[in-house]
mmCIF file of C-alpha atoms and ligand atoms in Angstrom:
data_model
loop_
_atom_site.group_PDB
_atom_site.id
_atom_site.type_symbol
_atom_site.label_atom_id
_atom_site.label_comp_id
_atom_site.label_asym_id
_atom_site.label_seq_id
_atom_site.Cartn_x
_atom_site.Cartn_y
_atom_site.Cartn_z
ATOM 1 C CA UNK A 6 186.378 191.067 271.260
ATOM 2 C CA UNK A 7 189.471 189.115 269.441
ATOM 3 C CA UNK A 8 189.583 185.514 268.168
ATOM 4 C CA UNK A 9 185.851 184.410 267.908
ATOM 5 C CA UNK A 10 187.231 183.395 264.333
ATOM 6 C CA UNK A 11 190.194 181.342 265.670
ATOM 7 C CA UNK A 12 188.399 180.038 268.824
ATOM 8 C CA UNK A 13 185.988 177.838 266.628
ATOM 9 C CA UNK A 14 188.630 177.077 263.200
ATOM 10 C CA UNK A 15 190.750 175.143 266.276
ATOM 11 C CA UNK A 16 187.668 173.399 267.287
ATOM 12 C CA UNK A 17 186.591 172.519 263.238
ATOM 13 C CA UNK A 18 183.798 174.775 263.275
ATOM 14 C CA UNK A 19 182.840 177.649 260.933
ATOM 15 C CA UNK A 20 183.545 181.423 262.041
ATOM 16 C CA UNK A 21 180.341 181.874 262.652
ATOM 17 C CA UNK A 22 180.031 179.668 265.513
ATOM 18 C CA UNK A 23 183.128 181.101 267.249
ATOM 19 C CA UNK A 24 180.911 184.731 266.998
ATOM 20 C CA UNK A 25 177.605 183.069 268.784
ATOM 21 C CA UNK A 26 180.239 181.376 271.591
ATOM 22 C CA UNK A 27 181.501 185.376 271.683
ATOM 23 C CA UNK A 28 177.600 187.049 272.173
ATOM 24 C CA UNK A 29 177.303 183.982 274.739
ATOM 25 C CA UNK A 30 180.564 185.279 276.659
ATOM 26 C CA UNK A 31 179.563 189.061 275.958
ATOM 27 C CA UNK A 32 176.399 187.834 278.246
ATOM 28 C CA UNK A 33 178.594 185.784 280.714
ATOM 29 C CA UNK A 34 181.240 188.591 281.297
ATOM 30 C CA UNK A 35 178.615 191.249 282.084
ATOM 31 C CA UNK A 36 177.153 189.374 284.670
ATOM 32 C CA UNK A 37 180.707 189.015 286.461
ATOM 33 C CA UNK A 38 181.659 192.527 285.566
ATOM 34 C CA UNK A 39 178.443 193.610 287.611
ATOM 35 C CA UNK A 40 179.614 191.178 290.493
ATOM 36 C CA UNK A 41 182.832 193.591 290.810
ATOM 37 C CA UNK A 42 181.397 196.748 290.898
ATOM 38 C CA UNK A 43 182.526 198.010 287.162
ATOM 39 C CA UNK A 44 181.013 201.061 286.653
ATOM 40 C CA UNK A 45 181.052 201.250 282.798
ATOM 41 C CA UNK A 46 182.168 198.252 280.276
ATOM 42 C CA UNK A 47 182.748 199.257 276.416
ATOM 43 C CA UNK A 48 182.988 196.379 273.764
ATOM 44 C CA UNK A 49 183.812 196.504 270.241
ATOM 45 C CA UNK A 50 181.208 194.824 268.716
ATOM 46 C CA UNK A 51 181.434 195.919 264.906
ATOM 47 C CA UNK A 52 183.710 198.379 263.174
ATOM 48 C CA UNK A 53 183.432 200.510 260.173
ATOM 49 C CA UNK A 54 185.817 198.082 258.666
ATOM 50 C CA UNK A 55 183.947 195.322 259.634
ATOM 51 C CA UNK A 56 181.517 195.603 256.571
ATOM 52 C CA UNK A 57 184.342 194.162 254.126
ATOM 53 C CA UNK A 58 183.796 190.616 255.819
ATOM 54 C CA UNK A 59 181.551 187.730 253.845
ATOM 55 C CA UNK A 60 178.195 188.655 253.692
ATOM 56 C CA UNK A 61 177.117 185.591 255.590
ATOM 57 C CA UNK A 62 179.501 185.796 258.279
ATOM 58 C CA UNK A 63 178.335 190.410 258.490
ATOM 59 C CA UNK A 64 174.509 188.816 258.625
ATOM 60 C CA UNK A 65 175.500 186.654 261.207
ATOM 61 C CA UNK A 66 177.198 189.101 263.558
ATOM 62 C CA UNK A 67 174.213 191.618 262.753
ATOM 63 C CA UNK A 68 171.840 188.976 263.851
ATOM 64 C CA UNK A 69 173.898 188.301 267.479
ATOM 65 C CA UNK A 70 173.707 192.272 267.746
ATOM 66 C CA UNK A 71 170.188 191.851 267.398
ATOM 67 C CA UNK A 72 170.239 189.137 270.277
ATOM 68 C CA UNK A 73 172.250 191.155 272.637
ATOM 69 C CA UNK A 74 170.286 194.098 272.300
ATOM 70 C CA UNK A 75 166.687 191.999 273.109
ATOM 71 C CA UNK A 76 168.512 191.154 276.142
ATOM 72 C CA UNK A 77 166.785 193.884 278.022
ATOM 73 C CA UNK A 78 164.857 191.498 280.417
ATOM 74 C CA UNK A 79 168.291 190.399 281.787
ATOM 75 C CA UNK A 80 169.991 193.829 281.843
ATOM 76 C CA UNK A 81 166.767 195.212 283.596
ATOM 77 C CA UNK A 82 167.603 192.109 286.329
ATOM 78 C CA UNK A 83 171.089 193.497 286.547
ATOM 79 C CA UNK A 84 170.455 197.052 286.539
ATOM 80 C CA UNK A 85 172.670 197.820 283.805
ATOM 81 C CA UNK A 86 172.203 200.481 281.334
ATOM 82 C CA UNK A 87 172.791 200.040 277.355
ATOM 83 C CA UNK A 88 174.308 202.693 275.337
ATOM 84 C CA UNK A 89 175.313 202.446 271.812
ATOM 85 C CA UNK A 90 178.283 204.413 269.679
ATOM 86 C CA UNK A 91 178.924 204.479 266.300
ATOM 87 C CA UNK A 92 177.813 206.315 263.037
ATOM 88 C CA UNK A 93 175.067 208.104 263.574
ATOM 89 C CA UNK A 94 172.259 205.904 261.452
ATOM 90 C CA UNK A 95 171.576 209.207 259.250
ATOM 91 C CA UNK A 96 175.382 209.782 257.649
ATOM 92 C CA UNK A 97 176.300 209.027 254.465
ATOM 93 C CA UNK A 98 178.158 205.787 253.839
ATOM 94 C CA UNK A 99 176.578 204.583 257.417
ATOM 95 C CA UNK A 100 174.937 201.054 256.938
ATOM 96 C CA UNK A 101 173.261 199.783 260.037
ATOM 97 C CA UNK A 102 170.317 197.889 258.563
ATOM 98 C CA UNK A 103 166.908 198.968 259.834
ATOM 99 C CA UNK A 104 166.045 196.074 262.459
ATOM 100 C CA UNK A 105 169.501 196.691 264.008
ATOM 101 C CA UNK A 106 168.688 200.732 264.625
ATOM 102 C CA UNK A 107 165.176 199.486 266.057
ATOM 103 C CA UNK A 108 166.965 196.872 268.547
ATOM 104 C CA UNK A 109 169.529 199.098 269.342
ATOM 105 C CA UNK A 110 167.017 201.989 270.508
ATOM 106 C CA UNK A 111 164.495 199.482 272.123
ATOM 107 C CA UNK A 112 167.425 198.665 274.393
ATOM 108 C CA UNK A 113 168.852 201.906 275.464
ATOM 109 C CA UNK A 114 165.103 203.219 275.819
ATOM 110 C CA UNK A 115 164.368 200.438 277.800
ATOM 111 C CA UNK A 116 167.628 200.084 280.405
ATOM 112 C CA UNK A 117 167.928 203.973 280.531
ATOM 113 C CA UNK A 118 166.646 204.054 284.130
ATOM 114 C CA UNK A 119 168.574 201.428 285.366
ATOM 115 C CA UNK A 120 171.568 202.564 287.828
ATOM 116 C CA UNK A 121 174.286 200.172 287.764
ATOM 117 C CA UNK A 122 176.657 199.268 285.524
ATOM 118 C CA UNK A 123 176.420 201.137 281.971
ATOM 119 C CA UNK A 124 177.565 198.460 278.811
ATOM 120 C CA UNK A 125 178.088 200.456 275.895
ATOM 121 C CA UNK A 126 178.247 198.684 272.459
ATOM 122 C CA UNK A 127 180.322 199.877 269.777
ATOM 123 C CA UNK A 128 178.553 198.886 266.457
ATOM 124 C CA UNK A 129 179.329 200.449 263.107
ATOM 125 C CA UNK A 130 181.766 202.281 265.503
ATOM 126 C CA UNK A 131 185.423 204.150 264.409
ATOM 127 C CA UNK A 132 187.675 206.413 266.745
ATOM 128 C CA UNK A 133 188.915 208.405 263.334
ATOM 129 C CA UNK A 134 184.794 209.053 262.088
ATOM 130 C CA UNK A 135 183.907 209.971 265.316
ATOM 131 C CA UNK A 136 186.884 212.571 266.216
ATOM 132 C CA UNK A 137 185.927 213.674 262.670
ATOM 133 C CA UNK A 138 182.966 213.932 263.211
ATOM 134 C CA UNK A 139 183.520 215.489 266.475
ATOM 135 C CA UNK A 140 185.543 218.472 265.084
ATOM 136 C CA UNK A 141 182.412 218.944 262.364
ATOM 137 C CA UNK A 142 180.079 219.387 265.142
ATOM 138 C CA UNK A 143 182.197 221.786 267.283
ATOM 139 C CA UNK A 144 182.823 223.869 264.036
ATOM 140 C CA UNK A 145 178.938 223.852 262.887
ATOM 141 C CA UNK A 146 177.869 224.754 266.836
ATOM 142 C CA UNK A 147 180.407 228.126 266.101
ATOM 143 C CA UNK A 148 183.098 226.425 268.632
ATOM 144 C CA UNK A 149 186.648 226.900 267.880
ATOM 145 C CA UNK A 150 188.615 223.071 267.525
ATOM 146 C CA UNK A 151 189.935 222.418 270.902
ATOM 147 C CA UNK A 152 190.549 219.376 273.287
ATOM 148 C CA UNK A 153 187.083 220.132 275.270
ATOM 149 C CA UNK A 154 185.125 221.077 272.542
ATOM 150 C CA UNK A 155 185.982 217.603 270.612
ATOM 151 C CA UNK A 156 185.297 216.028 274.033
ATOM 152 C CA UNK A 157 182.216 217.588 274.260
ATOM 153 C CA UNK A 158 181.119 216.012 270.841
ATOM 154 C CA UNK A 159 182.165 212.325 270.904
ATOM 155 C CA UNK A 160 179.187 210.212 270.552
ATOM 156 C CA UNK A 161 179.103 209.544 273.960
ATOM 157 C CA UNK A 162 181.032 212.420 275.832
ATOM 158 C CA UNK A 163 179.136 211.034 279.216
ATOM 159 C CA UNK A 164 182.038 208.479 279.032
ATOM 160 C CA UNK A 165 184.607 208.911 281.474
ATOM 161 C CA UNK A 166 188.028 208.095 280.871
ATOM 162 C CA UNK A 167 189.329 204.391 279.448
ATOM 163 C CA UNK A 168 191.026 202.788 282.817
ATOM 164 C CA UNK A 169 192.392 199.605 280.846
ATOM 165 C CA UNK A 170 192.193 198.070 277.759
ATOM 166 C CA UNK A 171 191.860 194.707 277.196
ATOM 167 C CA UNK A 172 193.152 193.142 273.881
ATOM 168 C CA UNK A 173 192.178 189.204 273.655
ATOM 169 C CA UNK A 174 193.802 186.555 271.556
ATOM 170 C CA UNK A 175 197.146 187.446 271.675
ATOM 171 C CA UNK A 176 196.581 190.779 269.332
ATOM 172 C CA UNK A 177 199.510 193.596 270.871
ATOM 173 C CA UNK A 178 198.336 196.624 269.071
ATOM 174 C CA UNK A 179 195.882 199.510 269.358
ATOM 175 C CA UNK A 180 193.364 199.472 266.868
ATOM 176 C CA UNK A 181 190.988 202.024 265.991
ATOM 177 C CA UNK A 182 188.742 202.112 269.649
ATOM 178 C CA UNK A 183 188.677 205.404 271.511
ATOM 179 C CA UNK A 184 191.370 206.546 270.434
ATOM 180 C CA UNK A 185 190.704 210.118 272.451
ATOM 181 C CA UNK A 186 189.040 208.106 275.054
ATOM 182 C CA UNK A 187 192.640 205.802 276.154
ATOM 183 C CA UNK A 188 194.950 208.401 276.524
ATOM 184 C CA UNK A 189 196.791 207.079 279.851
ATOM 185 C CA UNK A 190 195.139 203.838 279.934
ATOM 186 C CA UNK A 191 196.798 200.361 280.912
ATOM 187 C CA UNK A 192 196.369 197.624 278.648
ATOM 188 C CA UNK A 193 195.783 194.193 279.024
ATOM 189 C CA UNK A 194 197.120 191.606 276.584
ATOM 190 C CA UNK A 195 196.201 187.949 276.920
ATOM 191 C CA UNK A 196 196.719 185.336 274.499
ATOM 192 C CA UNK A 197 193.074 183.638 275.248
ATOM 193 C CA UNK A 198 190.835 184.349 272.410
ATOM 194 C CA UNK A 199 187.398 186.157 273.353
ATOM 195 C CA UNK A 200 185.057 183.476 273.839
ATOM 196 C CA UNK A 201 187.658 182.077 276.719
ATOM 197 C CA UNK A 202 187.801 185.215 278.394
ATOM 198 C CA UNK A 203 186.035 184.616 281.897
ATOM 199 C CA UNK A 204 186.167 185.781 285.653
ATOM 200 C CA UNK A 205 190.019 185.170 285.850
ATOM 201 C CA UNK A 206 190.907 187.474 283.237
ATOM 202 C CA UNK A 207 188.427 190.415 283.964
ATOM 203 C CA UNK A 208 189.750 190.016 287.730
ATOM 204 C CA UNK A 209 193.761 190.145 286.436
ATOM 205 C CA UNK A 210 192.594 193.275 283.779
ATOM 206 C CA UNK A 211 190.774 195.083 286.869
ATOM 207 C CA UNK A 212 193.623 194.388 289.102
ATOM 208 C CA UNK A 213 196.349 195.956 286.446
ATOM 209 C CA UNK A 214 193.641 199.559 285.851
ATOM 210 C CA UNK A 215 194.069 199.265 289.642
ATOM 211 C CA UNK A 216 197.866 199.301 290.085
HETATM 212 C C1 FPP B 327 186.138 189.650 266.183
HETATM 213 O O1 FPP B 327 186.538 188.192 266.666
HETATM 214 C C2 FPP B 327 184.981 189.919 266.883
HETATM 215 C C3 FPP B 327 184.369 190.423 265.887
HETATM 216 C C4 FPP B 327 184.595 191.194 264.817
HETATM 217 C C5 FPP B 327 183.215 191.054 266.548
HETATM 218 C C6 FPP B 327 181.796 189.957 267.225
HETATM 219 C C7 FPP B 327 181.865 189.898 268.001
HETATM 220 C C8 FPP B 327 180.895 189.127 268.747
HETATM 221 C C9 FPP B 327 179.842 188.657 267.653
HETATM 222 C C10 FPP B 327 181.162 188.523 269.951
HETATM 223 C C11 FPP B 327 179.726 189.622 270.731
HETATM 224 C C12 FPP B 327 179.586 190.169 270.926
HETATM 225 C C13 FPP B 327 177.825 191.407 270.501
HETATM 226 C C14 FPP B 327 178.629 193.275 270.801
HETATM 227 C C15 FPP B 327 176.686 190.476 270.258
HETATM 228 P P1 FPP B 327 187.562 188.355 264.714
HETATM 229 O O2 FPP B 327 186.577 187.307 263.635
HETATM 230 O O3 FPP B 327 188.046 189.175 264.590
HETATM 231 O O4 FPP B 327 188.457 186.349 265.097
HETATM 232 P P2 FPP B 327 189.487 186.563 264.800
HETATM 233 O O5 FPP B 327 190.251 187.223 265.050
HETATM 234 O O6 FPP B 327 189.699 185.157 265.455
HETATM 235 O O7 FPP B 327 189.755 186.010 263.136
#
């Protein structure tokens, strides 16, 4: 969800205002995605590298995650199931504060019965960390390291292969996101910032996925 900061800067607003708008746009986009019968929507909310941002910005983004995970009533109305993926909270180096952990656990539990779209939020997520962990866990379980044992030990092995990756705000590169899962995916690039990413853009990305 790139470009929250740029969206704010262009309007003479602080970066935090861009993140707030980004969270609201995600809630709006989830409502649109449901009407388009999207099965799985996975968003990169906060990376393992994002902790180095200024403290006030990090705190603000954490608060927005609490707000997003707190939208349980809305998600239940939409029949959306929430999942989280990221460094397990007890991993050395993991820094997810308790209040975010609680919000994540509650949202996951309180939407688990929903049968519609699966919204996965990657928080404190990095693909390389995920792959290292998967290899370690496979070895711990006495398995030989292979494509299938790694696939089975990803944070969320049930996530299907990705059909389309969306990169907003003119970013034309792949980042540390779902590197294992995106093999073969289409990539939809747009100049629009994340807060400007709406229904028409989603439709264009879905059309690319289907092409
Ligand atoms: C990128 O914009 C966005 C983030 C670092 C993550 C935060 C995302 C949100 C708050 C959107 C809502 C999502 C959730 C899950 C609450 P940027 O800061 O990189 O902007 P820039 O590229 O313009 O600097």
